[in-house]
Short mmCIF file of C-alpha atoms in Angstrom, two decimals:
data_model
loop_
_atom_site.label_atom_id
_atom_site.label_comp_id
_atom_site.label_asym_id
_atom_site.label_seq_id
_atom_site.Cartn_x
_atom_site.Cartn_y
_atom_site.Cartn_z
CA MET A 1 -0.21 -0.22 -0.43
CA LEU A 2 0.99 3.53 -0.50
CA SER A 3 -0.20 6.84 0.18
CA VAL A 4 1.02 10.30 -0.95
CA VAL A 5 -0.47 13.91 0.37
CA VAL A 6 1.05 17.38 -1.38
CA ALA A 7 -0.06 19.93 -0.18
CA PRO A 8 0.73 24.16 -0.47
CA TRP A 9 2.11 25.45 3.33
CA ALA A 10 0.26 28.55 3.50
CA GLY A 11 -3.19 28.29 5.21
CA GLN A 12 -5.34 25.71 5.19
CA ALA A 13 -4.78 24.55 1.10
CA GLU A 14 -6.33 20.98 -0.02
CA PRO A 15 -4.08 18.63 -1.31
CA VAL A 16 -2.82 19.15 -4.72
CA PHE A 17 -2.43 15.86 -5.09
CA ALA A 18 -3.38 12.38 -2.89
CA ARG A 19 -3.20 8.66 -3.72
CA ASN A 20 -4.63 6.56 -0.49
CA PRO A 21 -4.34 9.52 1.72
CA ASP A 22 -6.75 8.54 4.36
CA GLU A 23 -5.60 4.40 4.35
CA LEU A 24 -3.66 3.71 7.89
CA HIS A 25 0.08 2.52 8.43
CA ASP A 26 2.15 1.10 10.97
CA ALA A 27 3.00 5.16 12.59
CA ALA A 28 6.57 3.99 13.47
CA SER A 29 9.11 7.37 14.44
CA THR A 30 6.18 9.38 12.85
CA MET A 31 4.30 9.75 15.90
CA LYS A 32 7.89 10.84 17.50
CA VAL A 33 6.37 14.58 16.10
CA ALA A 34 3.07 14.72 17.95
CA VAL A 35 4.92 13.39 21.09
CA LEU A 36 7.21 16.14 20.94
CA ALA A 37 4.13 19.11 19.99
CA ALA A 38 2.51 17.50 23.59
CA LEU A 39 5.50 17.99 25.30
CA CYS A 40 6.58 21.45 24.34
CA ARG A 41 2.91 22.91 24.94
CA SER A 42 2.83 20.95 28.29
CA GLY A 43 4.39 24.14 30.17
CA VAL A 44 7.11 21.15 31.57
CA ASN A 45 10.09 22.86 32.07
CA LEU A 46 12.90 21.31 29.15
CA ASP A 47 15.86 22.48 30.92
CA ALA A 48 15.03 20.25 33.91
CA GLU A 49 16.89 17.55 34.72
CA VAL A 50 15.43 13.60 34.79
CA PRO A 51 16.07 10.47 35.43
CA VAL A 52 17.51 8.40 32.31
CA VAL A 53 15.56 5.13 32.64
CA ASN A 54 14.86 2.36 31.11
CA ARG A 55 11.25 1.27 32.40
CA PHE A 56 7.96 2.30 31.41
CA GLU A 57 3.67 2.00 32.03
CA SER A 58 2.22 -0.64 29.41
CA VAL A 59 -1.31 0.84 28.48
CA VAL A 60 -2.44 -2.48 29.33
CA GLY A 61 -0.56 -3.03 32.81
CA GLY A 62 2.56 -3.86 33.94
CA GLU A 63 5.68 -2.28 32.16
CA PHE A 64 8.22 -2.25 28.89
CA GLY A 65 11.04 -1.62 28.23
CA ASN A 66 13.30 -0.55 25.13
CA ASP A 67 15.12 -2.51 23.57
CA PRO A 68 18.80 -1.11 22.92
CA ASP A 69 19.20 -2.97 19.78
CA ARG A 70 16.62 -1.47 18.44
CA ASP A 71 16.91 1.73 18.50
CA GLY A 72 19.22 4.30 16.41
CA ASP A 73 20.51 6.34 18.25
CA PRO A 74 23.41 5.29 21.86
CA LEU A 75 23.79 8.43 23.45
CA PRO A 76 20.21 8.00 25.88
CA TRP A 77 21.71 4.01 27.01
CA GLU A 78 24.46 5.67 27.65
CA LEU A 79 22.80 7.74 30.22
CA LEU A 80 21.09 5.08 31.43
CA GLY A 81 20.43 5.59 35.16
CA THR A 82 22.06 9.42 34.80
CA HIS A 83 20.40 12.76 35.34
CA VAL A 84 20.10 15.21 32.02
CA PRO A 85 18.05 17.74 30.56
CA LEU A 86 14.82 16.69 29.12
CA ARG A 87 15.32 19.31 26.21
CA LEU A 88 18.60 16.59 25.85
CA LEU A 89 15.99 13.84 25.27
CA ALA A 90 13.31 15.10 23.22
CA GLU A 91 16.26 16.38 20.77
CA ARG A 92 17.08 13.32 20.20
CA MET A 93 14.05 11.72 19.74
CA ILE A 94 13.31 13.87 17.04
CA THR A 95 17.57 14.40 15.79
CA HIS A 96 17.98 10.75 15.68
CA SER A 97 15.26 9.41 16.52
CA SER A 98 15.69 7.60 19.58
CA ASN A 99 13.11 5.44 20.72
CA LEU A 100 14.15 5.56 24.35
CA ALA A 101 14.14 9.46 24.60
CA THR A 102 10.92 8.93 23.01
CA ASN A 103 9.90 6.97 25.73
CA ILE A 104 10.87 9.32 28.35
CA CYS A 105 9.50 12.29 26.62
CA LEU A 106 6.35 10.99 26.77
CA ALA A 107 6.19 9.37 30.35
CA ARG A 108 6.56 13.38 30.87
CA THR A 109 3.57 14.64 29.39
CA THR A 110 0.20 12.21 28.99
CA ARG A 111 -1.45 10.19 26.60
CA GLN A 112 -4.16 12.32 26.67
CA ALA A 113 -1.93 15.54 25.45
CA VAL A 114 -0.92 13.37 22.38
CA THR A 115 -4.38 13.20 21.78
CA GLU A 116 -5.33 16.64 21.59
CA VAL A 117 -1.93 17.05 19.51
CA TRP A 118 -3.97 15.15 17.01
CA ARG A 119 -7.05 16.61 17.78
CA ARG A 120 -5.95 20.06 17.31
CA ALA A 121 -4.12 19.34 14.22
CA GLY A 122 -8.01 18.21 12.11
CA ALA A 123 -6.19 14.56 12.63
CA THR A 124 -9.71 11.90 11.48
CA ARG A 125 -7.95 8.67 11.37
CA SER A 126 -4.44 8.89 13.39
CA SER A 127 -3.50 7.91 16.82
CA THR A 128 -0.79 7.65 19.73
CA PRO A 129 -1.96 5.52 22.01
CA ARG A 130 0.66 3.63 23.84
CA GLY A 131 4.32 3.91 23.76
CA ILE A 132 6.97 2.82 21.57
CA GLU A 133 7.40 -1.13 22.05
CA ASP A 134 4.80 -1.62 24.23
CA HIS A 135 4.25 -4.94 23.08
CA ALA A 136 1.65 -6.75 25.48
CA ALA A 137 -0.88 -3.57 24.24
CA ARG A 138 0.12 -4.25 20.82
CA ALA A 139 -1.20 -8.06 21.25
CA ARG A 140 -3.96 -6.60 22.64
CA GLY A 141 -5.02 -4.58 19.75
CA VAL A 142 -3.55 -0.80 20.55
CA HIS A 143 -1.70 0.67 17.48
CA ASN A 144 0.19 3.81 17.19
CA ARG A 145 -1.43 4.51 13.39
CA VAL A 146 -1.43 7.71 11.30
CA SER A 147 -2.23 8.67 7.47
CA ALA A 148 -0.43 11.12 4.95
CA ARG A 149 -3.81 13.57 5.63
CA ASP A 150 -3.18 13.48 9.31
CA LEU A 151 0.74 13.84 8.86
CA VAL A 152 0.94 16.31 6.77
CA ARG A 153 -2.25 18.42 8.80
CA LEU A 154 0.30 17.54 12.12
CA LEU A 155 3.13 19.58 10.35
CA ARG A 156 1.21 22.40 9.10
CA SER A 157 -0.68 22.80 12.93
CA LEU A 158 3.15 23.49 14.14
CA ALA A 159 2.84 26.65 11.47
CA GLU A 160 3.43 28.59 14.96
CA GLU A 161 5.71 27.08 16.48
CA PRO A 162 9.05 27.85 14.01
CA GLU A 163 11.17 26.15 16.84
CA LEU A 164 9.98 22.94 16.10
CA LEU A 165 9.99 22.70 12.67
CA ALA A 166 13.52 23.66 13.33
CA LEU A 167 14.29 20.83 15.32
CA LEU A 168 12.86 18.22 12.89
CA GLU A 169 15.13 20.41 9.94
CA CYS A 170 18.64 18.82 12.14
CA ASN A 171 17.09 15.09 11.72
CA GLU A 172 20.46 13.33 10.74
CA PHE A 173 18.40 10.39 8.83
CA ARG A 174 18.69 12.13 5.71
CA VAL A 175 17.54 9.81 2.74
CA ASP A 176 13.94 9.10 2.07
CA LEU A 177 12.37 12.64 1.10
CA ALA A 178 14.87 13.94 2.03
CA ALA A 179 17.44 12.54 -0.39
CA GLY A 180 15.24 12.85 -2.80
CA LEU A 181 15.65 16.64 -3.15
CA PRO A 182 19.20 18.80 -3.89
CA SER A 183 21.64 18.52 -1.25
CA ASN A 184 21.15 22.16 0.05
CA THR A 185 17.35 22.14 0.43
CA ARG A 186 15.30 22.71 3.23
CA ILE A 187 13.54 20.43 4.67
CA ALA A 188 11.60 20.53 8.53
CA PHE A 189 10.83 15.80 8.60
CA LYS A 190 10.55 13.23 10.60
CA ASN A 191 10.75 9.92 9.70
CA GLY A 192 9.75 6.25 10.25
CA TRP A 193 10.29 2.75 9.66
CA ILE A 194 10.25 -0.68 10.87
CA PRO A 195 9.82 -4.05 8.82
CA GLY A 196 7.32 -3.83 6.28
CA THR A 197 6.33 -0.32 6.69
CA ARG A 198 8.33 3.30 5.59
CA LEU A 199 7.12 7.18 6.11
CA SER A 200 7.72 10.49 6.51
CA VAL A 201 6.36 13.45 7.01
CA GLY A 202 8.22 16.99 5.76
CA LEU A 203 8.25 20.50 4.61
CA VAL A 204 10.29 20.96 1.92
CA GLN A 205 11.38 25.12 1.67
CA ALA A 206 12.75 25.70 -1.97
CA ALA A 207 13.97 29.38 -3.13
CA ASP A 208 12.49 29.41 -5.96
CA CYS A 209 8.76 28.47 -4.84
CA PRO A 210 7.13 28.96 -2.28
CA PRO A 211 7.40 26.15 0.88
CA TYR A 212 5.19 22.78 0.13
CA LEU A 213 4.17 19.52 2.48
CA ILE A 214 4.62 16.08 1.77
CA ALA A 215 3.95 13.12 2.96
CA VAL A 216 4.93 9.44 1.59
CA CYS A 217 3.24 5.87 3.70
CA TYR A 218 4.73 3.11 2.29
CA THR A 219 3.22 -0.66 3.90
CA GLY A 220 4.85 -4.06 2.23
CA PRO A 221 7.34 -5.95 1.45
CA LEU A 222 10.14 -3.97 -0.26
CA ALA A 223 10.45 -1.65 3.12
CA ASP A 224 13.34 -3.74 5.09
CA GLY A 225 13.44 -2.21 8.66
CA THR A 226 16.84 -0.57 8.17
CA ASP A 227 17.24 2.91 8.78
CA ARG A 228 19.72 4.15 6.10
CA THR A 229 19.84 1.69 3.17
CA ASP A 230 15.90 0.58 2.88
CA PRO A 231 14.88 -0.30 -0.72
CA ALA A 232 11.42 1.75 0.86
CA ALA A 233 13.64 4.42 1.50
CA ARG A 234 14.54 4.72 -2.13
CA LEU A 235 11.17 4.55 -3.67
CA LEU A 236 10.43 7.37 -1.99
CA ALA A 237 12.99 9.68 -2.70
CA ARG A 238 11.75 8.59 -5.71
CA ILE A 239 8.44 10.06 -5.30
CA SER A 240 10.36 13.26 -3.25
CA LYS A 241 12.24 14.19 -6.58
CA ALA A 242 9.25 13.98 -9.07
CA VAL A 243 7.03 16.06 -6.47
CA TRP A 244 10.45 18.25 -5.93
CA ASP A 245 10.04 18.59 -10.21
CA ARG A 246 7.23 19.29 -10.08
CA ARG A 247 7.26 21.71 -7.51
CA GLU A 248 5.87 25.55 -9.27
CA GLN A 249 2.38 23.16 -10.50
CA ILE A 250 1.49 22.55 -6.07
CA SER A 251 1.13 26.50 -5.02
CA GLY A 252 -1.62 28.86 -6.82
CA PRO A 253 -0.23 32.42 -7.36
CA GLY A 254 -0.40 35.00 -5.31
CA ALA A 255 1.73 32.33 -2.86
CA SER A 256 4.73 33.79 -1.07
CA THR A 257 7.81 32.21 -2.01
CA ARG A 258 9.07 33.33 0.83
CA PRO A 259 10.27 30.48 3.65
CA THR A 260 9.70 30.48 7.10
CA PRO A 261 13.10 31.84 8.85
CA ALA A 262 15.38 29.12 10.06
CA ARG A 263 15.67 28.98 13.78
CA SER A 264 18.71 27.65 16.14
CA ALA A 265 16.99 24.46 17.54
CA GLY A 266 19.40 24.55 20.41
#
């Protein structure tokens, strides 16, 4: 299953292209954007130091922990048992897609707050009811799922939070959508991958046309679950390039060609 949504960034413009926009896919790490927004909107002190732990409450009762072999970021694991600023973990959740950092951040907000992020974005199908690797919940049918249309809505909902978009520009996994763009192109994006699923959503800011949003979600045998060499990532890159080559057709007349200013993510 392949889902694609392309839309202008300006205002609440409707997509200019949509393929299976409302089909649900495993959220993988794209749910980390909703966790980030919930955390930052909660008013919690991001500079406060919090313990780095690997025990979390399951939504179906009991506890679970993350597997370091399934995490793409070693740094939070090296900090296990210490205290670090919450801001560091929020940043690693996005820039290095840390699963451990994500669950610690999720524990510092609430699942209801994450649900409110999706509601405020206007999402109709996507949800984040559990933490990453809460296998007991997954076995009971509790799934994190997203649609391409809702991912675009989620990113658009950050329009008044440039610091969050700036952090998304620091994503270290510059594959899939980013790989389909010229190397100097600004893109604020988050991708996710597990065996069987590859997906990514981004705000692309070109110098010669108005910014645009793109979300591509793929579920199928091409996705092997690797972070940078996934064949499905190359599929997403080809789609990203095809959209880039037609970027001047995305926004209507009169749309601003000025990209949003870059802000420090630190």
